[in-house]
């Protein structure tokens, strides 16, 4: 029954997604201007709020909207005029174009290009020869369609649609800015309900991310345009201002815009500049400018502004372009940012944020465990090295390696892993332990060199006794097998700088045998390793028997593992006679260090 419900839920979700996409496509005539107006409202809200303090709400909105749309209109008019002048001047560059075509044809003679051209011409000739000579040609019927409307105003047809869309966007922006507070309260009341805090955070984050993304993109575009103008002017490319402004505007279109913005002046330089040196110089400088913009400007100013992974952004660009055409391509980045925010704050849509956000999906310990499951010890070792280099080196055991042992045991208990697969993970962890210890030694040596002091003999223990002290004998007993033995080996490495002699038993024994071993040692400290999620009943029994037989022995129990695997058996272990219970290796190391400080001499 549950499988049927899950299947129906999945199909209902799929059908709902298809319905949403269909509505977005069929209603694009209304939704595209609305989405564009919403984005412009996000951008204009800060300056309008500032102007309201001086001239009032209505005047501030009208001034801001008039300036923006007048600037866009004048820029479009100026670019169209310059484009017309450029088209009119192209015949003057005919000699340069012919010379470059002749150079290309001369370079292709006798080579691969000429052979390909000859093959294509031969195929065309054969296809033409297959047509029978006597086949009559079909007469071409020319019909004229009577024009409707006013004959003198037919030129208005191509611009009525764009003007209508622009007017709708302008009207929506004006009324959204005038009633932005009322619209915000209505949306919060409609969506938020009893989740006002979450809804408010979602709106604030969406506004902040979209505004920052557009602001940083504008700054990058302006800097790119200034550098492009300088390059084109110095190389005497005609209409340098036009191409610089056009390229800066096209950078708002992801992926495609920068290519078109840089390609147009390169093509014009081929026609306007004599020879090949000038055009190739323009091409090389634009490649260098693009690399500088991507690697320096966008890294410094734009990194993290979108909050979307590059693959997800590319898929989003393709989706919105297919759905809404060129305007969808223009709005792809802001719309994807809004989807990230929705996925972050709406529990039912959390999968959206997981798919497209640029934040890590897997926690560090889960990612390390996944690499071990995939038998990729190389990347697991890289994760260990990164953790040692970025954080406290001694925390690598508790943060990465121990959780993997606990997760493997949990999956084996729940029959998601076989015993052989769990054994492979334990063996891989044993091998990686040696690499981790070596990495910790290198880190300690570098720190010692930086401090101009001799390197400590321990891998991570940071306490060296001031006086010579006889080492205290510690017996490490692995309750459940190899995984506990590896955990005890990690504890021994952490305690390498302490006056302790840690011996780890690698054989299972009865309680009486364990008591005899402790008595004959003699061992003053016994450390039981019992990794969760295995039940602690066996450890509790051993602790109780050992406490009853040797009351003077200190008993430390390590239930080392992540918080998600912790249980509530700690109190029972302490009541059974455990002197100390720890959930991390660092805690156990600190307890043993305290015992060495209290020990005589």
Coordinates of C-alpha atoms in Angstrom, one line a residue, residues 139-420:
X139 CA 4.7 28.0 -63.2
X140 CA 5.1 30.4 -60.3
X141 CA 1.8 32.0 -59.3
X142 CA 2.1 35.4 -57.8
X143 CA -0.8 36.6 -55.6
X144 CA -1.2 39.9 -53.9
X145 CA -2.8 40.3 -50.6
X146 CA -4.8 43.5 -50.1
X147 CA -3.4 45.5 -47.2
X148 CA -5.6 46.3 -44.3
X149 CA -5.5 49.3 -42.1
X150 CA -3.9 52.6 -43.0
X151 CA -1.5 52.3 -46.0
X152 CA 0.7 55.1 -44.7
X153 CA 1.4 53.5 -41.3
X154 CA 2.5 49.9 -42.3
X155 CA 5.9 50.7 -40.9
X156 CA 4.4 50.6 -37.4
X157 CA 3.6 46.9 -37.6
X158 CA 7.1 45.5 -36.6
X159 CA 7.4 47.8 -33.6
X160 CA 3.9 47.6 -32.1
X161 CA 4.6 44.4 -30.3
X162 CA 7.9 45.5 -28.6
X163 CA 6.4 48.9 -27.8
X164 CA 3.4 47.2 -26.2
X165 CA 5.5 44.9 -24.1
X166 CA 7.7 47.8 -23.0
X167 CA 4.7 49.9 -22.1
X168 CA 3.2 47.0 -20.1
X169 CA 6.5 46.5 -18.2
X170 CA 6.8 50.2 -17.5
X171 CA 3.2 50.3 -16.1
X172 CA 3.8 47.2 -14.0
X173 CA 7.1 48.7 -12.6
X174 CA 5.4 51.9 -11.7
X175 CA 2.5 50.3 -9.8
X176 CA 4.7 47.7 -8.2
X177 CA 7.0 50.4 -6.8
X178 CA 4.0 52.5 -5.7
X179 CA 2.4 49.6 -3.9
X180 CA 5.4 47.5 -3.0
X181 CA 4.7 47.6 0.7
X182 CA 1.1 46.5 0.2
X183 CA 2.1 43.8 -2.3
X184 CA 4.8 42.5 0.2
X185 CA 2.3 42.3 3.0
X186 CA -0.3 40.6 0.8
X187 CA 2.3 38.0 -0.4
X188 CA 3.5 37.4 3.2
X189 CA -0.1 37.0 4.4
X190 CA -0.9 34.6 1.5
X191 CA 2.2 32.5 1.6
X192 CA 3.5 33.0 5.2
X193 CA 0.5 32.4 7.4
X194 CA 2.0 31.0 10.5
X195 CA 5.5 31.1 9.0
X196 CA 6.1 34.8 9.0
X197 CA 9.8 34.5 10.0
X198 CA 10.6 32.0 7.2
X199 CA 8.7 34.0 4.6
X200 CA 10.3 37.2 5.6
X201 CA 13.8 35.7 5.4
X202 CA 13.0 34.3 2.0
X203 CA 11.8 37.6 0.6
X204 CA 14.8 39.5 2.1
X205 CA 17.3 36.9 0.8
X206 CA 15.7 36.9 -2.7
X207 CA 15.8 40.7 -2.9
X208 CA 19.4 40.8 -1.6
X209 CA 20.7 38.1 -3.9
X210 CA 19.0 39.5 -7.0
X211 CA 20.0 43.1 -6.3
X212 CA 23.6 42.0 -5.6
X213 CA 23.8 39.9 -8.6
X214 CA 22.5 42.6 -10.9
X215 CA 24.7 45.2 -9.2
X216 CA 27.9 43.2 -9.5
X217 CA 27.0 42.2 -13.1
X218 CA 26.5 45.9 -13.9
X219 CA 29.9 46.8 -12.4
X220 CA 31.7 44.1 -14.3
X221 CA 30.0 45.2 -17.5
X222 CA 30.9 48.8 -17.0
X223 CA 34.6 47.9 -16.3
X224 CA 34.6 45.6 -19.3
X225 CA 33.1 48.3 -21.5
X226 CA 35.7 50.9 -20.4
X227 CA 38.6 48.5 -21.2
X228 CA 37.0 47.4 -24.5
X229 CA 36.6 51.1 -25.5
X230 CA 40.2 51.8 -24.7
X231 CA 41.4 48.8 -26.8
X232 CA 39.2 49.6 -29.8
X233 CA 40.1 53.3 -29.7
X234 CA 43.8 52.7 -29.6
X235 CA 43.6 50.2 -32.5
X236 CA 41.5 52.6 -34.6
X237 CA 38.5 50.3 -34.9
X238 CA 35.5 52.5 -36.1
X239 CA 32.5 53.0 -33.8
X240 CA 34.5 52.0 -30.8
X241 CA 31.9 53.5 -28.4
X242 CA 29.1 51.5 -30.0
X243 CA 30.8 48.2 -29.8
X244 CA 32.0 48.8 -26.2
X245 CA 28.5 49.8 -25.1
X246 CA 26.9 46.9 -27.0
X247 CA 29.4 44.4 -25.5
X248 CA 28.8 45.7 -22.0
X249 CA 25.1 45.3 -22.4
X250 CA 25.3 41.8 -23.9
X251 CA 27.3 40.6 -20.9
X252 CA 24.0 40.5 -19.0
X253 CA 23.1 37.5 -21.2
X254 CA 24.9 34.5 -19.8
X255 CA 27.4 32.6 -22.0
X256 CA 26.1 33.8 -25.4
X257 CA 26.3 37.6 -24.7
X258 CA 30.1 37.8 -24.1
X259 CA 30.8 35.9 -27.3
X260 CA 28.6 38.1 -29.4
X261 CA 29.8 41.2 -27.7
X262 CA 33.5 40.3 -28.5
X263 CA 32.8 38.9 -32.0
X264 CA 31.1 42.0 -33.5
X265 CA 34.2 44.3 -33.2
X266 CA 36.5 41.5 -34.4
X267 CA 34.4 41.1 -37.5
X268 CA 34.3 44.8 -38.1
X269 CA 38.0 45.0 -37.7
X270 CA 38.4 42.4 -40.4
X271 CA 36.5 44.7 -42.8
X272 CA 37.9 48.1 -41.6
X273 CA 41.5 47.5 -40.9
X274 CA 44.1 46.8 -43.6
X275 CA 46.0 43.5 -43.5
X276 CA 45.8 40.8 -40.9
X277 CA 47.9 42.3 -38.1
X278 CA 45.2 44.7 -36.9
X279 CA 42.3 42.2 -36.8
X280 CA 44.5 39.5 -35.1
X281 CA 45.6 42.1 -32.5
X282 CA 42.0 42.9 -31.8
X283 CA 41.1 39.2 -31.4
X284 CA 44.1 38.6 -29.1
X285 CA 43.3 41.6 -26.9
X286 CA 39.7 40.6 -26.6
X287 CA 40.7 37.1 -25.6
X288 CA 43.0 38.5 -23.0
X289 CA 40.3 40.9 -21.8
X290 CA 37.8 38.1 -21.5
X291 CA 40.3 36.0 -19.5
X292 CA 41.0 38.9 -17.2
X293 CA 37.3 39.6 -16.7
X294 CA 36.5 35.9 -16.0
X295 CA 39.5 35.1 -13.8
X296 CA 40.0 38.5 -12.0
X297 CA 37.0 40.8 -12.1
X298 CA 34.2 38.2 -11.8
X299 CA 36.2 36.2 -9.2
X300 CA 36.7 39.3 -7.0
X301 CA 33.4 41.1 -7.6
X302 CA 31.0 38.4 -8.7
X303 CA 32.0 35.2 -6.9
X304 CA 29.1 33.8 -4.9
X305 CA 26.7 36.6 -6.0
X306 CA 24.5 34.2 -7.9
X307 CA 24.8 31.2 -5.6
X308 CA 24.1 28.8 -8.4
X309 CA 26.5 26.0 -9.7
X310 CA 27.8 26.6 -13.2
X311 CA 26.3 23.4 -14.6
X312 CA 22.9 24.3 -13.1
X313 CA 23.1 27.8 -14.5
X314 CA 23.9 26.4 -18.0
X315 CA 20.9 24.1 -17.8
X316 CA 18.7 27.0 -16.5
X317 CA 19.8 29.2 -19.4
X318 CA 18.9 26.5 -21.9
X319 CA 15.5 25.9 -20.2
X320 CA 14.4 29.6 -19.9
X321 CA 15.6 30.3 -23.4
X322 CA 13.6 27.4 -24.8
X323 CA 10.6 28.5 -22.7
X324 CA 10.6 32.3 -23.2
X325 CA 13.1 33.0 -26.0
X326 CA 15.6 35.9 -25.8
X327 CA 13.9 37.5 -22.8
X328 CA 14.2 34.2 -21.0
X329 CA 17.9 34.1 -21.8
X330 CA 18.2 37.6 -20.3
X331 CA 16.3 36.7 -17.1
X332 CA 17.8 33.2 -16.6
X333 CA 20.3 34.1 -13.9
X334 CA 17.9 36.2 -11.7
X335 CA 15.1 33.6 -12.0
X336 CA 17.5 30.8 -11.1
X337 CA 18.6 32.8 -8.0
X338 CA 14.9 33.1 -6.9
X339 CA 14.5 29.3 -7.4
X340 CA 17.5 28.7 -5.1
X341 CA 16.0 30.9 -2.4
X342 CA 12.6 29.1 -2.8
X343 CA 14.3 25.7 -2.5
X344 CA 16.2 26.9 0.6
X345 CA 13.2 28.1 2.6
X346 CA 10.3 25.9 1.3
X347 CA 10.6 22.4 2.8
X348 CA 8.7 20.7 0.0
X349 CA 11.0 22.2 -2.6
X350 CA 14.3 21.6 -0.9
X351 CA 15.4 19.3 -3.8
X352 CA 15.6 22.4 -6.0
X353 CA 18.2 24.1 -3.8
X354 CA 20.0 20.8 -3.6
X355 CA 20.2 20.5 -7.4
X356 CA 21.2 24.0 -8.4
X357 CA 22.8 25.7 -5.4
X358 CA 26.6 26.1 -5.4
X359 CA 26.9 25.0 -1.8
X360 CA 28.1 21.5 -0.8
X361 CA 25.3 19.0 -0.7
X362 CA 27.0 16.3 1.3
X363 CA 28.5 17.0 4.7
X364 CA 32.3 16.4 4.9
X365 CA 32.0 13.1 6.8
X366 CA 29.3 11.9 4.4
X367 CA 31.4 12.8 1.4
X368 CA 34.4 11.0 2.8
X369 CA 32.3 7.9 3.5
X370 CA 30.8 8.0 0.0
X371 CA 34.4 8.0 -1.4
X372 CA 35.2 4.9 0.6
X373 CA 32.0 3.2 -0.6
X374 CA 33.1 4.0 -4.2
X375 CA 36.5 2.4 -3.4
X376 CA 38.2 5.8 -4.3
X377 CA 40.9 6.0 -1.6
X378 CA 42.8 8.6 -3.6
X379 CA 40.1 11.2 -3.3
X380 CA 39.5 10.2 0.3
X381 CA 43.2 10.8 1.1
X382 CA 42.9 14.2 -0.6
X383 CA 39.9 15.0 1.7
X384 CA 42.0 14.0 4.7
X385 CA 44.9 16.2 3.5
X386 CA 42.6 19.2 3.0
X387 CA 41.1 18.8 6.4
X388 CA 44.5 18.7 8.0
X389 CA 45.6 21.8 6.1
X390 CA 42.5 23.8 6.8
X391 CA 41.6 22.9 10.4
X392 CA 43.1 21.5 13.6
X393 CA 45.0 18.4 12.4
X394 CA 44.0 16.3 15.4
X395 CA 40.3 16.7 14.6
X396 CA 40.6 14.7 11.3
X397 CA 39.8 11.4 13.2
X398 CA 36.6 12.7 14.8
X399 CA 35.5 14.7 11.8
X400 CA 36.1 12.2 8.9
X401 CA 37.5 8.8 9.7
X402 CA 35.5 7.6 12.8
X403 CA 32.1 8.6 11.3
X404 CA 32.8 6.5 8.3
X405 CA 33.4 3.5 10.5
X406 CA 30.1 4.2 12.3
X407 CA 28.2 4.7 9.0
X408 CA 29.5 1.4 7.7
X409 CA 28.4 -0.5 10.8
X410 CA 25.0 1.1 10.6
X411 CA 24.5 0.2 6.9
X412 CA 25.7 -3.3 7.6
X413 CA 23.2 -3.7 10.5
X414 CA 20.4 -2.4 8.2
X415 CA 21.5 -4.8 5.5
X416 CA 22.5 -2.0 3.1
X417 CA 26.1 -3.3 3.2
X418 CA 27.5 -6.8 3.3
X419 CA 30.1 -7.9 5.8
X420 CA 32.8 -8.0 3.1

